[in-house]
Short mmCIF file of C-alpha atoms in Angstrom, two decimals:
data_model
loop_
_atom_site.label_atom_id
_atom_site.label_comp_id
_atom_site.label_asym_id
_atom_site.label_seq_id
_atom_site.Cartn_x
_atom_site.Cartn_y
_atom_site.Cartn_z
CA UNK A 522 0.00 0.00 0.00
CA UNK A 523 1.11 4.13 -0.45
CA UNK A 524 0.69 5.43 2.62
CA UNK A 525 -2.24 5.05 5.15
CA UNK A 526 -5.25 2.56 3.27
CA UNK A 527 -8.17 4.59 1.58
CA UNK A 528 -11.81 4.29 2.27
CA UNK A 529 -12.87 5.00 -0.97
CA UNK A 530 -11.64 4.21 -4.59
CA UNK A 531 -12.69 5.28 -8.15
CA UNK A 532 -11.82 1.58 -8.91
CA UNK A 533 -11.45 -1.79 -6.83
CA UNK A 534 -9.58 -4.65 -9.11
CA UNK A 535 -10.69 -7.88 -7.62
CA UNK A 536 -8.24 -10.28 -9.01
CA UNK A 537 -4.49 -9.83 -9.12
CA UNK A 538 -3.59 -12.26 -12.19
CA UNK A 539 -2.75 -10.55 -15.80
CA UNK A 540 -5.84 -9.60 -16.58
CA UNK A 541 -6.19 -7.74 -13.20
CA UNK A 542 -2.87 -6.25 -13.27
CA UNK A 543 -3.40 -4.93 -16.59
CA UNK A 544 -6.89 -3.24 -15.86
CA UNK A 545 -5.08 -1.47 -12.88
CA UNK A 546 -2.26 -0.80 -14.63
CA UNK A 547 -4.58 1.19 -17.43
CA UNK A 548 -6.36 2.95 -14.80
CA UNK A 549 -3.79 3.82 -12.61
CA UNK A 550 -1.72 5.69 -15.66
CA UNK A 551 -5.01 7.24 -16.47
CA UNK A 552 -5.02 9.32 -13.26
CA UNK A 553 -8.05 6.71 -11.76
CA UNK A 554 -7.11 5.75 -7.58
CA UNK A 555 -7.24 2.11 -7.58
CA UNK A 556 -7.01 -1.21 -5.52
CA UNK A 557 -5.80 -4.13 -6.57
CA UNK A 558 -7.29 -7.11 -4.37
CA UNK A 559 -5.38 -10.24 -5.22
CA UNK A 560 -6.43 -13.49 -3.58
CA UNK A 561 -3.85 -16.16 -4.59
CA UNK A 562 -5.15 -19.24 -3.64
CA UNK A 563 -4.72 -22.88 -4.35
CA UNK A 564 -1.67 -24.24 -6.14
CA UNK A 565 0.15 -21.85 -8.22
CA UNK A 566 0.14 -22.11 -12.55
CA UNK A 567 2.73 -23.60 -14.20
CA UNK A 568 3.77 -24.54 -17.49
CA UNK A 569 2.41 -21.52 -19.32
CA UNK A 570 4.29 -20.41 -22.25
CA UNK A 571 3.46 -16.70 -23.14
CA UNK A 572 3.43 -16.60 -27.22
CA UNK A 573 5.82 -13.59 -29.00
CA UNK A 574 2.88 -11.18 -29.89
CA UNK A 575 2.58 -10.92 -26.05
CA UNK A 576 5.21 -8.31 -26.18
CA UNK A 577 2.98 -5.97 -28.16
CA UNK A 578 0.53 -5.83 -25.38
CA UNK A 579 3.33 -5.64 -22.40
CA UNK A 580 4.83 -2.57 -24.62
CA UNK A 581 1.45 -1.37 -24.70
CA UNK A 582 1.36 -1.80 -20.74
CA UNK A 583 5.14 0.04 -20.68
CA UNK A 584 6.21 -3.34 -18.78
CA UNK A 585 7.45 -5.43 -21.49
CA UNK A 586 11.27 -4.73 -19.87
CA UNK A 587 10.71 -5.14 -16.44
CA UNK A 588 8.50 -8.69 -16.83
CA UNK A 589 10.66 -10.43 -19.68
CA UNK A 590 13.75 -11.11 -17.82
CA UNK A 591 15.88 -13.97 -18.22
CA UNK A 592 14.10 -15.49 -15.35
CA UNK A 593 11.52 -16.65 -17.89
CA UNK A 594 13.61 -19.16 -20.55
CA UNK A 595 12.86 -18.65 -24.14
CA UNK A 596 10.60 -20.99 -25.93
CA UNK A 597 11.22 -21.31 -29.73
CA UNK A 598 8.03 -23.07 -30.76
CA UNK A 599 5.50 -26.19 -30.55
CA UNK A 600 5.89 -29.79 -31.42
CA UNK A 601 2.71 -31.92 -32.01
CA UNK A 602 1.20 -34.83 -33.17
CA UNK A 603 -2.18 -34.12 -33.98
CA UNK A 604 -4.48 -35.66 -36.71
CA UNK A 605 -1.55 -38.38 -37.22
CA UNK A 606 1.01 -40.29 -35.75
CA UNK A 607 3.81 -37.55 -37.34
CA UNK A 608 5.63 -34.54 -35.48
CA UNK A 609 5.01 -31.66 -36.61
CA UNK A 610 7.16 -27.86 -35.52
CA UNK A 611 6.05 -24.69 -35.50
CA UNK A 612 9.37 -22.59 -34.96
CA UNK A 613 9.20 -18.91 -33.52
CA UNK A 614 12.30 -17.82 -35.89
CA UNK A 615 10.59 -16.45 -38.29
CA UNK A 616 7.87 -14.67 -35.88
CA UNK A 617 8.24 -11.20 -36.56
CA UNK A 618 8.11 -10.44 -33.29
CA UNK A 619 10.87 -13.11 -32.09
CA UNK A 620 10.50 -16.00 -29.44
CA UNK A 621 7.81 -16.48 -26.86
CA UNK A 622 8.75 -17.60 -22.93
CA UNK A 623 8.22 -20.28 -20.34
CA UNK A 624 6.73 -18.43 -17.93
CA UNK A 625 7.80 -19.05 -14.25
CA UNK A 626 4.42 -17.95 -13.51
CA UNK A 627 4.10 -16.43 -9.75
CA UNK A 628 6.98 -15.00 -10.28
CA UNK A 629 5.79 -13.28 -13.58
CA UNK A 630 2.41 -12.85 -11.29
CA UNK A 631 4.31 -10.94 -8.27
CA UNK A 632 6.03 -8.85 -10.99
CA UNK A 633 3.51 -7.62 -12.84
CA UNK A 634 1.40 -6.76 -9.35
CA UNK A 635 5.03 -4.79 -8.81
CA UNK A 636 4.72 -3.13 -11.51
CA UNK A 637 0.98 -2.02 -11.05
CA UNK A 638 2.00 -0.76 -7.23
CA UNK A 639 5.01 1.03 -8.80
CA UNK A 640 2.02 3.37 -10.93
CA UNK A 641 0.19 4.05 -8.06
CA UNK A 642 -1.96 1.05 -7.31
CA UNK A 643 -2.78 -0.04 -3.62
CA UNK A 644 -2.23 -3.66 -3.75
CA UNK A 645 -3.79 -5.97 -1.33
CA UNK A 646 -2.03 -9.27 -1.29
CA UNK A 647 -4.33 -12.40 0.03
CA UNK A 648 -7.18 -10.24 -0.07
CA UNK A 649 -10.61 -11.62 -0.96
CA UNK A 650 -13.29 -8.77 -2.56
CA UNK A 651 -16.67 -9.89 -0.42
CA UNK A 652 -20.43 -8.78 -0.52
CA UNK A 653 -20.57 -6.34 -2.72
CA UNK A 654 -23.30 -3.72 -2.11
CA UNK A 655 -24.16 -1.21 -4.64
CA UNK A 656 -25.74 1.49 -2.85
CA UNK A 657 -28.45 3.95 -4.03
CA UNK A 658 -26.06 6.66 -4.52
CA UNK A 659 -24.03 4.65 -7.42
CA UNK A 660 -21.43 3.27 -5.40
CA UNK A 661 -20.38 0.27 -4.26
CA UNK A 662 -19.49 -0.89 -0.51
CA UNK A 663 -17.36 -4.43 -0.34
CA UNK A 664 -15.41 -5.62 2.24
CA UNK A 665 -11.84 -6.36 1.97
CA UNK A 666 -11.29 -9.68 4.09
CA UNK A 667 -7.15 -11.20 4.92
CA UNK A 668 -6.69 -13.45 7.27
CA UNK A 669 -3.61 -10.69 8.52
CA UNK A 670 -5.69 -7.57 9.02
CA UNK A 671 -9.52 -8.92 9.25
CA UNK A 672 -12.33 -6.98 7.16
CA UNK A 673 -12.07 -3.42 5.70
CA UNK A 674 -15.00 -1.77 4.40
CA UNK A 675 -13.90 0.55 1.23
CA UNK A 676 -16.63 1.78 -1.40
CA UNK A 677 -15.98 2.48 -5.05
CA UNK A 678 -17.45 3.75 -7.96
CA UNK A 679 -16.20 0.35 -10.20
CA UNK A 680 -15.60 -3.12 -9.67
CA UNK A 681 -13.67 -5.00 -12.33
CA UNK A 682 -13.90 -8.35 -12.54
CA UNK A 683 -11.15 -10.23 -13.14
CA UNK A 684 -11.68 -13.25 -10.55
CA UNK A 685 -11.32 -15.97 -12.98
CA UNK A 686 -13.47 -18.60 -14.42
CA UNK A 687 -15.96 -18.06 -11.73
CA UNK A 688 -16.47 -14.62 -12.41
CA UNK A 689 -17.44 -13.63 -8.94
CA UNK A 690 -18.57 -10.39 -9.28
CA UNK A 691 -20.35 -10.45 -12.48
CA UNK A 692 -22.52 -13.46 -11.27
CA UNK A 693 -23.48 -11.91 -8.28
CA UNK A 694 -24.41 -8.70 -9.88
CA UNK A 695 -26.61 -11.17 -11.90
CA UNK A 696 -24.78 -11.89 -15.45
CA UNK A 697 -24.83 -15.53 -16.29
CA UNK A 698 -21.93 -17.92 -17.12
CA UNK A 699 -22.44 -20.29 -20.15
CA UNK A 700 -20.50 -23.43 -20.02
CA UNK A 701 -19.37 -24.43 -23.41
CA UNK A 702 -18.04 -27.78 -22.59
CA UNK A 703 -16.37 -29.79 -19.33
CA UNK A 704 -12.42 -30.04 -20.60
CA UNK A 705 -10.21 -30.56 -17.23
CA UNK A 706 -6.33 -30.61 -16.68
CA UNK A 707 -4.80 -33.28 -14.75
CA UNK A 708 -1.63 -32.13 -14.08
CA UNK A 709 1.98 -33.74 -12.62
CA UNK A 710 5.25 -32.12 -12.34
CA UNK A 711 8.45 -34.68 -12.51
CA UNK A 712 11.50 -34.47 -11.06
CA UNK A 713 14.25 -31.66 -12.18
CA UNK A 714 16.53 -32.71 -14.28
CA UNK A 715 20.01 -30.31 -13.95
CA UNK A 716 21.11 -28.88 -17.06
CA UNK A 717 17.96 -29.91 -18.86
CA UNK A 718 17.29 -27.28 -22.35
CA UNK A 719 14.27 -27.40 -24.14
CA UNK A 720 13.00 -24.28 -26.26
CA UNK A 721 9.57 -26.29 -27.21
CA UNK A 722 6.49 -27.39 -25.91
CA UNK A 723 4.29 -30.32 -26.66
CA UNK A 724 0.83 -31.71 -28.06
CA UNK A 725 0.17 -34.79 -28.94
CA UNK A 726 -3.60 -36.14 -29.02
CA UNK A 727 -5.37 -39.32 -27.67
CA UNK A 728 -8.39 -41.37 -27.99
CA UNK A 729 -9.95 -39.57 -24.94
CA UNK A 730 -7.76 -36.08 -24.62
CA UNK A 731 -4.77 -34.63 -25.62
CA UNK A 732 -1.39 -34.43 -23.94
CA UNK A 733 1.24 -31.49 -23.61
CA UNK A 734 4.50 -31.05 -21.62
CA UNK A 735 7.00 -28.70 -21.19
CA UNK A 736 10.39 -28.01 -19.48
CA UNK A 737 9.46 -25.41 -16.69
CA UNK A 738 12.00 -22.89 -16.22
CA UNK A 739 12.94 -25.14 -12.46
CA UNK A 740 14.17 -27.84 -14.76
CA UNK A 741 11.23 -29.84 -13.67
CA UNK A 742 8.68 -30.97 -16.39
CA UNK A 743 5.15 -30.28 -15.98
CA UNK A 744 3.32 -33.24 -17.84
CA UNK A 745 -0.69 -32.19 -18.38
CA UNK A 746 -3.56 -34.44 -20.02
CA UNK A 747 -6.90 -32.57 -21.02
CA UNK A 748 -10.19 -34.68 -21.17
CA UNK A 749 -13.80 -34.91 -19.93
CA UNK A 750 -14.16 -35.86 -16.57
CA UNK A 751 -16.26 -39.04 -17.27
CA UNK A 752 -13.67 -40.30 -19.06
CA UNK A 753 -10.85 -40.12 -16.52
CA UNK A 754 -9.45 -42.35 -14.08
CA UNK A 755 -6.22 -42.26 -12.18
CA UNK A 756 -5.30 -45.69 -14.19
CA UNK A 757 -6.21 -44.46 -17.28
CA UNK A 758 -3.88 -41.79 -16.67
CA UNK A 759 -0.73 -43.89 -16.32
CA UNK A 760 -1.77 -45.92 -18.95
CA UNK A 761 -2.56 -43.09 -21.38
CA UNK A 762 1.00 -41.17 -20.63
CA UNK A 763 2.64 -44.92 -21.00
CA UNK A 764 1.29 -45.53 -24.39
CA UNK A 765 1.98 -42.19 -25.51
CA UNK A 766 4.34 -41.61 -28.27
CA UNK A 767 6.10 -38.37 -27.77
CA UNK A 768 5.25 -37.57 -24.07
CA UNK A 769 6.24 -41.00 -22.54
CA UNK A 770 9.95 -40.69 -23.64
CA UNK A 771 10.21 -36.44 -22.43
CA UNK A 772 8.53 -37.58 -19.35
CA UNK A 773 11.17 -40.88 -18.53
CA UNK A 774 13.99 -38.85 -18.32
CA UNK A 775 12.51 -36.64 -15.10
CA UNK A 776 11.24 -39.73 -12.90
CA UNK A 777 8.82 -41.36 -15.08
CA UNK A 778 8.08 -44.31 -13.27
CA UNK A 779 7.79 -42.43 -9.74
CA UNK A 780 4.04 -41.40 -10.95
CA UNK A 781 1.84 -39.48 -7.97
CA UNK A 782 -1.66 -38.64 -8.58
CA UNK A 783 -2.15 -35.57 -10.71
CA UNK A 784 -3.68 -32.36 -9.52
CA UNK A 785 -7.01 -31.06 -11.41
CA UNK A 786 -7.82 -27.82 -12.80
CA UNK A 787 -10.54 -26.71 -14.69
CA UNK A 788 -10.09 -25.48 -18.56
CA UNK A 789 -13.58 -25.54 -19.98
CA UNK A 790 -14.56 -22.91 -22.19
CA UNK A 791 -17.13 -20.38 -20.91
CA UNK A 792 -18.16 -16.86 -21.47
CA UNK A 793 -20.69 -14.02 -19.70
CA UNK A 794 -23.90 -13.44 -21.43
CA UNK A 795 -22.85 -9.39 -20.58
CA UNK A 796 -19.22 -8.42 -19.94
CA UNK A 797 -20.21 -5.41 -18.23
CA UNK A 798 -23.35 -4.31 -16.08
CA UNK A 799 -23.97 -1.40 -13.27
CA UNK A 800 -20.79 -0.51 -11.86
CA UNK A 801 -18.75 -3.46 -13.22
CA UNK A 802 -16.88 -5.15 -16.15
CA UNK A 803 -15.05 -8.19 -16.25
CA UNK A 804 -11.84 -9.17 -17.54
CA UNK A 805 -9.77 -12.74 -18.32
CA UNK A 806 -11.44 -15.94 -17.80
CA UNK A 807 -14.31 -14.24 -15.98
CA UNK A 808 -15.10 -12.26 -19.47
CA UNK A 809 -14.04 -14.91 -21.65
CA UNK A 810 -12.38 -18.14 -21.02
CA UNK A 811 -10.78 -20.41 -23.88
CA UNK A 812 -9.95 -23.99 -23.93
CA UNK A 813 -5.43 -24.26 -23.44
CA UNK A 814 -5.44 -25.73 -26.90
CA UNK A 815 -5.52 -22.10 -28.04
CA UNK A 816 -2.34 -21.41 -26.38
CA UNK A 817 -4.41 -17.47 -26.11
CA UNK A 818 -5.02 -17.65 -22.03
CA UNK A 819 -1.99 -15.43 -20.52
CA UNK A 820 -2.18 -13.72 -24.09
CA UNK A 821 -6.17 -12.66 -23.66
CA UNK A 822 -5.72 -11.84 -20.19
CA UNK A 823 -3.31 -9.20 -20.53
CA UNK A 824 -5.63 -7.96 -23.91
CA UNK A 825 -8.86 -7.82 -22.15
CA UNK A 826 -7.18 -6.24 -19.24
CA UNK A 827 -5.82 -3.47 -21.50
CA UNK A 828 -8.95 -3.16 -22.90
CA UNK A 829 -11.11 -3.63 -19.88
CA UNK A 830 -9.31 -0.35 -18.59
CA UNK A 831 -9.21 1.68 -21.26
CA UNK A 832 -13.08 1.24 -21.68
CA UNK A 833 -13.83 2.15 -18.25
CA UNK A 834 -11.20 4.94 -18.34
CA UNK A 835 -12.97 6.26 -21.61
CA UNK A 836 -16.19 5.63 -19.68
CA UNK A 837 -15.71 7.70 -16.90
CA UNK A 838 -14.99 10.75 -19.35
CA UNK A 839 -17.94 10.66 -20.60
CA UNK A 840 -17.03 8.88 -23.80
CA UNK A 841 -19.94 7.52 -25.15
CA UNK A 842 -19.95 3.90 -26.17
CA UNK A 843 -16.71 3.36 -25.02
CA UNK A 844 -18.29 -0.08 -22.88
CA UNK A 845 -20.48 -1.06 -25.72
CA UNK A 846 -17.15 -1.16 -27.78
CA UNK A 847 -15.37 -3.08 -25.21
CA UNK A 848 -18.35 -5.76 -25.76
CA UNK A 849 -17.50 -6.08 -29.36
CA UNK A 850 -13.93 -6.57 -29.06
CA UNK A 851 -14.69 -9.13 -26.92
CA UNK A 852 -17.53 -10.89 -29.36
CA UNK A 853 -14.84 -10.63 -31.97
CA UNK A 854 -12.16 -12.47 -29.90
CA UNK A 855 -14.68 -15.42 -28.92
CA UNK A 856 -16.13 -15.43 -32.49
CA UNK A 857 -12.10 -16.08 -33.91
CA UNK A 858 -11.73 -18.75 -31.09
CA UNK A 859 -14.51 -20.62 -31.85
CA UNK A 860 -13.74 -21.24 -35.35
CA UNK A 861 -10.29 -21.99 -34.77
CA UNK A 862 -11.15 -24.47 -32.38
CA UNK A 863 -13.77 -26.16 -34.70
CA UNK A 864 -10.75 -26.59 -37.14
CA UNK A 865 -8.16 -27.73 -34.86
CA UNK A 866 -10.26 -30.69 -33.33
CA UNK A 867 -11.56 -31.53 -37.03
CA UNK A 868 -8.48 -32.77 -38.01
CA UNK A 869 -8.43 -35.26 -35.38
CA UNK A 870 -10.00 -37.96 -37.20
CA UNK A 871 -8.61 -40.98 -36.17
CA UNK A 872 -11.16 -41.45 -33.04
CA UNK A 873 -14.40 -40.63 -35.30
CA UNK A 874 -16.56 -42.71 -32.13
CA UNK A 875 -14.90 -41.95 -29.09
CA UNK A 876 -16.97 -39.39 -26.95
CA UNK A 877 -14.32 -36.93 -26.09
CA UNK A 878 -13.83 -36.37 -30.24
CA UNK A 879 -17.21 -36.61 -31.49
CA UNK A 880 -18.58 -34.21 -28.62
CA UNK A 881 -16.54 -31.46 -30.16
CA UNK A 882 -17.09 -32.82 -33.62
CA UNK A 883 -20.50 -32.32 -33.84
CA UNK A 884 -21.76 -35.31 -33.77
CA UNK A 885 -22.87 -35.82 -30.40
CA UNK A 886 -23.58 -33.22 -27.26
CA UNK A 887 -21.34 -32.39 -25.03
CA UNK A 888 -22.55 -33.54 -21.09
CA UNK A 889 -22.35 -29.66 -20.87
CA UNK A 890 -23.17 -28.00 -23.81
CA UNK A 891 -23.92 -24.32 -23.07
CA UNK A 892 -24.90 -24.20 -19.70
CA UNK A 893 -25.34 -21.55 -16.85
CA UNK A 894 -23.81 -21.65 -13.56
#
């Protein structure tokens, strides 16, 4: 925090991920007084690789020097076997914009909340956002709860949400999630391996899922396989990585056969009906969520962030349609998504009949198709 804690913002940023940090960011540099609320629970990310166009949008942010460090190791492109048993590359060298990055991602979390305190932004570390109120007089009253300090009561005029795939805020204010399918992550990390290089990540699919690993920048290797949850079991797990063809022989070298249970995460696709409502907008997964396949998570985080602020920025001046514009950029973004994940899972075609392939091929419905939670 700067100085003694307000009582009152002109924005409260519940959520101190990318998509948070960039919102605050935004407004802070725009002259707005905000806090930045970040929770941090649960395990932390790993094995997110932030793709090179990123550094447009951490330019954009004026951060692009002080998060891409040599903490984060380069990554020069994607293998994968998808649609046949062949490896296939996708190199970075020719990427106009150069390589992309194995994140080490709290520490690119804590840096970019470092950055956003450097501009001006209170930040609240292991601070929850809770019952927000929005009063008769057009602001809000929350309470700020840590298990350090106890509750704070602070009102503000805005509330962005940037709390994830639940989308906190923006279902309590009353939008509606829709659930666009059930895809979960069951993730391991294996044992470090000193000395261990590896610039690219992999894909490779299955009958029930896909697989992808990656070096992480501690020399361990996260290992990750995406599927319905019907159609996991711990044993299929071990069996499935076994029987892979690419992953099994990465995975060997960094303690293969000492298997633990893997941790589970959701990645289901999902979006608001309304991104913004009275007195809020949401950012990230809680605007817009995408399936990993897309390799777009850290990527549309930081853009809807960006844009997230400079919406409500433009709103607050009296800028007319500036939220309404916000809406379309997001529309635009799901609309490109959507079709490129239609094409990507069409040419999987080996497992026509198996439910995980033929629930995103059209020809059957997904146990979740479209829902709201």
């Amino acid at each position: 925090m700067h100085g003694p804690p307000r009582d009152h913002y002109d924005v409260v940023v519940a959520g101190g991920g990318p998509a948070g940090c960039a919102a605050a960011l935004t407004l802070s540099r725009a002259g707005r007084t905000v806090l930045l609320a970040d929770l941090t629970t649960g395990p932390p990310k790993t094995g997110e690789a932030l793709v090179p166009v990123a550094r447009l949008l951490l330019q954009d942010l004026q951060i692009a020097d002080t998060v891409l460090t040599a903490d984060h190791p380069p990554c020069h492109g994607n293998h994968s076997a998808w649609g046949s048993m062949a490896l296939h590359t996708v190199d970075f060298i020719r990427d106009p914009y150069g390589h992309g990055w194995h994140l080490d991602r709290p520490l690119f979390d804590r840096t970019l909340r470092a950055a956003a305190r450097a501009t001006g932004v209170d930040v609240a570390e292991h601070t929850a956002v809770r019952r927000p109120v929005r009063r008769g007089d057009g602001l809000w009253r929350l309470t700020l709860r840590t298990a350090d300090t106890g509750p704070r009561a602070v009102t503000c005029r805005w509330i962005v949400d940037a709390t994830g795939r639940r989308a906190a805020i923006a279902v309590t204010a009353g939008a509606r999630r829709h659930v666009e399918d059930r895809l979960t992550a069951h993730h391991l990390t294996l044992d470090a391996l000193p000395g261990a290089t590896d610039g690219h990540s992999l894909v490779e699919s299955a009958p029930d899922g896909w697989w992808y690993t990656t070096l992480l920048p501690s020399h361990h290797r996260l290992v990750s396989y995406f599927t319905d949850p019907d159609l996991f079991t711990p044993a299929g797990f071990r069996h499935g990585l076994l029987t892979t063809r690419y992953v099994a022989p990465t995975a060997h070298l960094h303690g293969f056969d000492a298997l633990s249970l893997p941790r589970r995460a959701p990645a289901h696709s999902a979006h608001l009906d309304h991104v913004h409502g009275d007195g809020w907008i949401a950012a990230g997964d809680a605007a817009v969520a995408f399936d990993p396949l897309s390799s777009q998570g850290i990527l549309t985080a930081l853009y809807t962030g960006l844009g997230a602020g400079q919406a409500l920025d433009a709103h607050l001046r009296g800028t007319p349609g500036a939220l309404e514009a916000y809406t379309a950029e997001i529309t635009t973004a799901r609309a490109a998504y959507r079709h490129a994940h239609r094409t990507a899972h069409a040419q999987e075609t080996r497992w026509p009949d198996h439910p995980f392939w033929s629930r995103r091929q059209g020809r059957a419905a997904s146990p979740c198709s479209c829902r709201g939670t």
